[in-house]
Amino acid sequence: MYSSKECVKIILEDFKDSSVDASLINFYVQTMVAMIYMYNPDLVLMRKLIHKHLQVFLRPAKDGKCSWKDARKLWSLFEPTLLSVIDNGGQSIASGKEKSLDEVLPYDSYYLIIAAYLASYNPAVSDNRFFVKQRQPKKAMAKPNISKLCHVTGPKPFPMERLLAIFYAIHEEADRCVLSNILMQISTLVSKGYMNRSGSELLDTPRFLSVSKYEFVQKCAKMVDFELNPHLYDLTVGACASV
């Protein structure tokens, strides 16, 4: 993973032949990276968003609403656009189309989406096999009946405790994750349609259900360099269901 300074240096190379003043480009790229990096440090995504919104950032100067030299004024006019992208990152689409990673999600949310998918599509009895380090070799599982595979029968609900256990097991930097922040992100992912919550809000043990498609979760896994398939029960016990 690149540091924020490394990201700035790499992305600035894209604009070395730009006709726009270098100091203005430097300000724009540095500020964009600072804003986006806290949510997602992926270089490819940052580069895409920075290129995509450059003309929006410059538009007030082109329209004569402020000076080309007034970088802070340009940013103040542009900032609501960026915040809107961040606030609506991963917003559920009513038509049912798959969500897009063009929007920005907090880095830990990708792990939560993956953990929710694993909890919904893996039987709970398989958690030790995938997420607990064992001293003894894993016992081979018998080949299951395809009609009973989770990708055939559909996702199953799971409790909060299991979601958190899988999240902390797969996250490479779990020790830095603050529980209150993770719980807030879970609530946000529910509101934006990545998972459903069942039962009353007053229940002490709420249950959740992943509603993300395999292809989307696979993209999330690539964002955080996590190998999804080796952690899926259906794909590791001798029968590969169509996903």
CSV table of C-alpha atoms in Angstrom, one decimal:
chain,number,residue,atom,x,y,z
A,1,MET,CA,0.0,0.0,0.0
A,2,TYR,CA,1.3,3.4,-0.9
A,3,SER,CA,1.6,6.2,1.6
A,4,SER,CA,-0.4,9.4,0.9
A,5,LYS,CA,2.8,11.2,-0.1
A,6,GLU,CA,3.7,8.5,-2.5
A,7,CYS,CA,0.2,8.7,-4.0
A,8,VAL,CA,0.5,12.4,-4.5
A,9,LYS,CA,3.9,12.0,-6.2
A,10,ILE,CA,2.6,9.3,-8.6
A,11,ILE,CA,-0.6,11.1,-9.5
A,12,LEU,CA,1.2,14.4,-10.1
A,13,GLU,CA,3.2,12.6,-12.9
A,14,ASP,CA,-0.1,12.4,-14.8
A,15,PHE,CA,-0.3,16.2,-15.0
A,16,LYS,CA,3.3,17.1,-15.8
A,17,ASP,CA,2.3,18.2,-19.3
A,18,SER,CA,-0.9,19.9,-18.2
A,19,SER,CA,-1.6,23.5,-19.4
A,20,VAL,CA,-3.0,24.3,-15.9
A,21,ASP,CA,-0.7,26.1,-13.5
A,22,ALA,CA,1.5,23.6,-11.7
A,23,SER,CA,0.9,25.1,-8.3
A,24,LEU,CA,-2.9,24.8,-8.7
A,25,ILE,CA,-2.6,21.2,-9.8
A,26,ASN,CA,-0.3,20.5,-6.9
A,27,PHE,CA,-2.9,22.0,-4.5
A,28,TYR,CA,-5.7,20.1,-6.1
A,29,VAL,CA,-4.0,16.7,-6.1
A,30,GLN,CA,-2.6,17.0,-2.5
A,31,THR,CA,-6.0,18.1,-1.1
A,32,MET,CA,-7.9,15.4,-3.0
A,33,VAL,CA,-5.5,12.7,-1.8
A,34,ALA,CA,-5.8,14.0,1.8
A,35,MET,CA,-9.6,13.8,1.6
A,36,ILE,CA,-9.9,10.4,-0.1
A,37,TYR,CA,-7.0,8.6,1.6
A,38,MET,CA,-8.7,8.5,5.0
A,39,TYR,CA,-11.6,6.6,3.4
A,40,ASN,CA,-9.8,4.4,0.9
A,41,PRO,CA,-6.0,4.4,0.3
A,42,ASP,CA,-6.3,2.6,-3.1
A,43,LEU,CA,-4.2,4.4,-5.6
A,44,VAL,CA,-6.2,3.4,-8.7
A,45,LEU,CA,-9.4,4.7,-7.2
A,46,MET,CA,-7.9,7.9,-6.1
A,47,ARG,CA,-6.3,8.5,-9.5
A,48,LYS,CA,-9.7,7.9,-11.2
A,49,LEU,CA,-11.6,10.3,-8.9
A,50,ILE,CA,-8.9,13.0,-9.2
A,51,HIS,CA,-9.0,12.9,-13.0
A,52,LYS,CA,-12.8,12.6,-13.1
A,53,HIS,CA,-13.4,15.8,-11.0
A,54,LEU,CA,-10.5,18.0,-12.1
A,55,GLN,CA,-12.7,20.0,-14.6
A,56,VAL,CA,-15.4,20.4,-12.0
A,57,PHE,CA,-12.8,21.9,-9.7
A,58,LEU,CA,-11.6,24.3,-12.4
A,59,ARG,CA,-15.0,25.3,-13.7
A,60,PRO,CA,-15.5,28.4,-11.5
A,61,ALA,CA,-12.3,29.8,-12.8
A,62,LYS,CA,-13.2,29.1,-16.4
A,63,ASP,CA,-16.6,30.7,-15.8
A,64,GLY,CA,-14.9,33.8,-14.3
A,65,LYS,CA,-16.4,33.3,-10.9
A,66,CYS,CA,-13.0,33.4,-9.2
A,67,SER,CA,-9.4,33.9,-10.0
A,68,TRP,CA,-7.2,31.0,-11.3
A,69,LYS,CA,-4.7,32.0,-8.5
A,70,ASP,CA,-7.3,31.6,-5.8
A,71,ALA,CA,-6.9,27.9,-5.1
A,72,ARG,CA,-8.7,28.0,-1.7
A,73,LYS,CA,-11.7,29.7,-3.2
A,74,LEU,CA,-11.9,27.1,-6.0
A,75,TRP,CA,-11.7,24.4,-3.4
A,76,SER,CA,-14.4,25.9,-1.2
A,77,LEU,CA,-16.7,25.9,-4.3
A,78,PHE,CA,-15.7,22.3,-5.2
A,79,GLU,CA,-15.7,20.7,-1.8
A,80,PRO,CA,-19.5,20.1,-1.6
A,81,THR,CA,-19.2,18.0,-4.7
A,82,LEU,CA,-16.5,15.8,-3.2
A,83,LEU,CA,-18.3,15.5,0.1
A,84,SER,CA,-21.5,14.4,-1.8
A,85,VAL,CA,-19.5,11.6,-3.5
A,86,ILE,CA,-18.1,10.5,-0.2
A,87,ASP,CA,-21.4,10.7,1.7
A,88,ASN,CA,-23.2,8.7,-1.1
A,89,GLY,CA,-20.5,6.2,-1.7
A,90,GLY,CA,-22.1,2.8,-2.3
A,91,GLN,CA,-25.6,4.1,-2.3
A,92,SER,CA,-28.1,1.4,-3.1
A,93,ILE,CA,-29.7,1.8,-6.6
A,94,ALA,CA,-33.5,1.3,-6.7
A,95,SER,CA,-33.3,-0.4,-10.1
A,96,GLY,CA,-31.3,-3.2,-8.5
A,97,LYS,CA,-28.2,-2.5,-10.6
A,98,GLU,CA,-24.9,-3.5,-9.0
A,99,LYS,CA,-23.2,-0.9,-6.9
A,100,SER,CA,-20.0,0.8,-8.3
A,101,LEU,CA,-16.6,1.2,-6.7
A,102,ASP,CA,-16.3,4.5,-8.5
A,103,GLU,CA,-17.7,5.9,-5.2
A,104,VAL,CA,-15.6,6.1,-2.1
A,105,LEU,CA,-16.1,3.8,0.9
A,106,PRO,CA,-14.2,3.8,4.2
A,107,TYR,CA,-11.4,1.2,3.9
A,108,ASP,CA,-12.8,-1.0,6.7
A,109,SER,CA,-16.2,-1.1,5.0
A,110,TYR,CA,-14.7,-3.3,2.3
A,111,TYR,CA,-13.8,-5.8,4.9
A,112,LEU,CA,-17.2,-5.6,6.4
A,113,ILE,CA,-18.9,-6.2,3.1
A,114,ILE,CA,-16.6,-9.3,2.6
A,115,ALA,CA,-17.2,-10.5,6.1
A,116,ALA,CA,-21.0,-10.2,5.7
A,117,TYR,CA,-20.9,-12.2,2.4
A,118,LEU,CA,-18.8,-14.9,4.0
A,119,ALA,CA,-21.2,-15.1,7.0
A,120,SER,CA,-24.2,-15.4,4.7
A,121,TYR,CA,-22.7,-17.9,2.3
A,122,ASN,CA,-20.6,-20.1,4.6
A,123,PRO,CA,-22.2,-22.4,7.2
A,124,ALA,CA,-21.3,-21.3,10.7
A,125,VAL,CA,-19.7,-24.7,11.4
A,126,SER,CA,-17.0,-23.9,8.8
A,127,ASP,CA,-15.8,-20.8,10.5
A,128,ASN,CA,-13.0,-22.6,12.4
A,129,ARG,CA,-11.8,-24.1,9.1
A,130,PHE,CA,-11.4,-20.7,7.5
A,131,PHE,CA,-10.7,-18.2,10.2
A,132,VAL,CA,-9.1,-19.9,13.1
A,133,LYS,CA,-5.4,-20.7,13.0
A,134,GLN,CA,-5.0,-24.4,13.9
A,135,ARG,CA,-2.0,-26.4,14.9
A,136,GLN,CA,-3.5,-29.6,13.5
A,137,PRO,CA,-3.9,-30.2,9.7
A,138,LYS,CA,-7.5,-29.5,8.5
A,139,LYS,CA,-9.6,-32.5,8.1
A,140,ALA,CA,-11.0,-33.1,4.6
A,141,MET,CA,-14.7,-32.4,4.3
A,142,ALA,CA,-16.9,-34.8,2.4
A,143,LYS,CA,-18.2,-33.5,-0.9
A,144,PRO,CA,-21.6,-31.9,-0.3
A,145,ASN,CA,-24.8,-32.3,-2.2
A,146,ILE,CA,-24.9,-29.4,-4.7
A,147,SER,CA,-28.5,-28.7,-3.9
A,148,LYS,CA,-27.5,-27.8,-0.4
A,149,LEU,CA,-24.7,-25.4,-1.3
A,150,CYS,CA,-25.2,-21.9,0.0
A,151,HIS,CA,-24.9,-20.3,-3.4
A,152,VAL,CA,-27.8,-22.5,-4.5
A,153,THR,CA,-30.0,-22.2,-1.5
A,154,GLY,CA,-29.3,-18.5,-1.0
A,155,PRO,CA,-27.7,-16.3,1.7
A,156,LYS,CA,-28.5,-17.0,5.3
A,157,PRO,CA,-28.9,-14.5,8.2
A,158,PHE,CA,-26.2,-14.2,10.8
A,159,PRO,CA,-25.7,-12.5,14.2
A,160,MET,CA,-23.6,-9.4,14.8
A,161,GLU,CA,-21.1,-11.4,16.9
A,162,ARG,CA,-20.3,-13.7,13.9
A,163,LEU,CA,-19.9,-10.7,11.5
A,164,LEU,CA,-17.5,-9.0,13.9
A,165,ALA,CA,-15.5,-12.3,14.5
A,166,ILE,CA,-15.0,-12.8,10.7
A,167,PHE,CA,-14.2,-9.1,10.2
A,168,TYR,CA,-11.4,-9.2,12.8
A,169,ALA,CA,-10.1,-12.5,11.5
A,170,ILE,CA,-9.7,-11.4,7.9
A,171,HIS,CA,-8.6,-7.8,8.5
A,172,GLU,CA,-4.8,-7.4,8.2
A,173,GLU,CA,-4.8,-4.4,10.6
A,174,ALA,CA,-7.6,-5.5,13.0
A,175,ASP,CA,-5.7,-4.2,16.1
A,176,ARG,CA,-6.2,-0.6,14.9
A,177,CYS,CA,-10.0,-0.9,14.4
A,178,VAL,CA,-12.1,0.9,16.9
A,179,LEU,CA,-15.3,-1.0,17.7
A,180,SER,CA,-17.6,2.1,17.9
A,181,ASN,CA,-16.4,3.1,14.4
A,182,ILE,CA,-17.0,-0.4,13.0
A,183,LEU,CA,-20.5,-0.5,14.5
A,184,MET,CA,-21.2,2.9,12.9
A,185,GLN,CA,-20.0,1.6,9.5
A,186,ILE,CA,-22.2,-1.5,9.8
A,187,SER,CA,-25.2,0.8,10.3
A,188,THR,CA,-24.2,2.9,7.3
A,189,LEU,CA,-23.8,-0.2,5.1
A,190,VAL,CA,-27.3,-1.4,6.1
A,191,SER,CA,-28.8,2.0,5.3
A,192,LYS,CA,-27.0,2.0,1.9
A,193,GLY,CA,-28.2,-1.5,0.9
A,194,TYR,CA,-25.1,-3.6,1.3
A,195,MET,CA,-26.8,-5.8,3.9
A,196,ASN,CA,-30.2,-6.1,5.5
A,197,ARG,CA,-31.0,-6.2,9.1
A,198,SER,CA,-33.8,-8.4,10.4
A,199,GLY,CA,-35.8,-8.2,13.6
A,200,SER,CA,-36.6,-5.3,15.9
A,201,GLU,CA,-34.2,-2.4,16.5
A,202,LEU,CA,-34.7,-3.2,20.2
A,203,LEU,CA,-33.2,-6.7,19.9
A,204,ASP,CA,-30.0,-7.3,21.8
A,205,THR,CA,-28.8,-9.7,19.1
A,206,PRO,CA,-29.7,-8.3,15.7
A,207,ARG,CA,-29.3,-10.5,12.7
A,208,PHE,CA,-28.0,-9.4,9.3
A,209,LEU,CA,-28.1,-10.7,5.7
A,210,SER,CA,-25.6,-9.9,2.9
A,211,VAL,CA,-27.4,-8.7,-0.3
A,212,SER,CA,-24.2,-8.0,-2.3
A,213,LYS,CA,-23.5,-10.0,-5.4
A,214,TYR,CA,-20.5,-12.3,-5.7
A,215,GLU,CA,-18.9,-10.2,-8.5
A,216,PHE,CA,-19.1,-7.0,-6.4
A,217,VAL,CA,-17.7,-8.6,-3.3
A,218,GLN,CA,-14.9,-10.0,-5.4
A,219,LYS,CA,-14.1,-6.4,-6.5
A,220,CYS,CA,-14.1,-5.3,-2.8
A,221,ALA,CA,-11.7,-8.2,-2.0
A,222,LYS,CA,-9.3,-7.0,-4.7
A,223,MET,CA,-9.4,-3.5,-3.3
A,224,VAL,CA,-8.0,-4.8,0.0
A,225,ASP,CA,-5.9,-7.6,-1.5
A,226,PHE,CA,-8.0,-10.4,0.1
A,227,GLU,CA,-8.4,-13.8,-1.6
A,228,LEU,CA,-12.2,-14.4,-1.5
A,229,ASN,CA,-12.5,-17.8,-3.1
A,230,PRO,CA,-10.3,-19.8,-0.8
A,231,HIS,CA,-12.5,-18.6,2.1
A,232,LEU,CA,-15.8,-19.7,0.5
A,233,TYR,CA,-17.2,-23.1,1.6
A,234,ASP,CA,-18.8,-23.8,-1.7
A,235,LEU,CA,-15.6,-23.4,-3.6
A,236,THR,CA,-13.3,-25.4,-1.3
A,237,VAL,CA,-15.0,-28.6,-0.6
A,238,GLY,CA,-15.0,-30.3,-4.0
A,239,ALA,CA,-18.0,-28.8,-5.6
A,240,CYS,CA,-18.0,-25.4,-7.3
A,241,ALA,CA,-21.4,-23.9,-7.4
A,242,SER,CA,-22.1,-21.3,-10.1
A,243,VAL,CA,-21.7,-17.9,-8.6
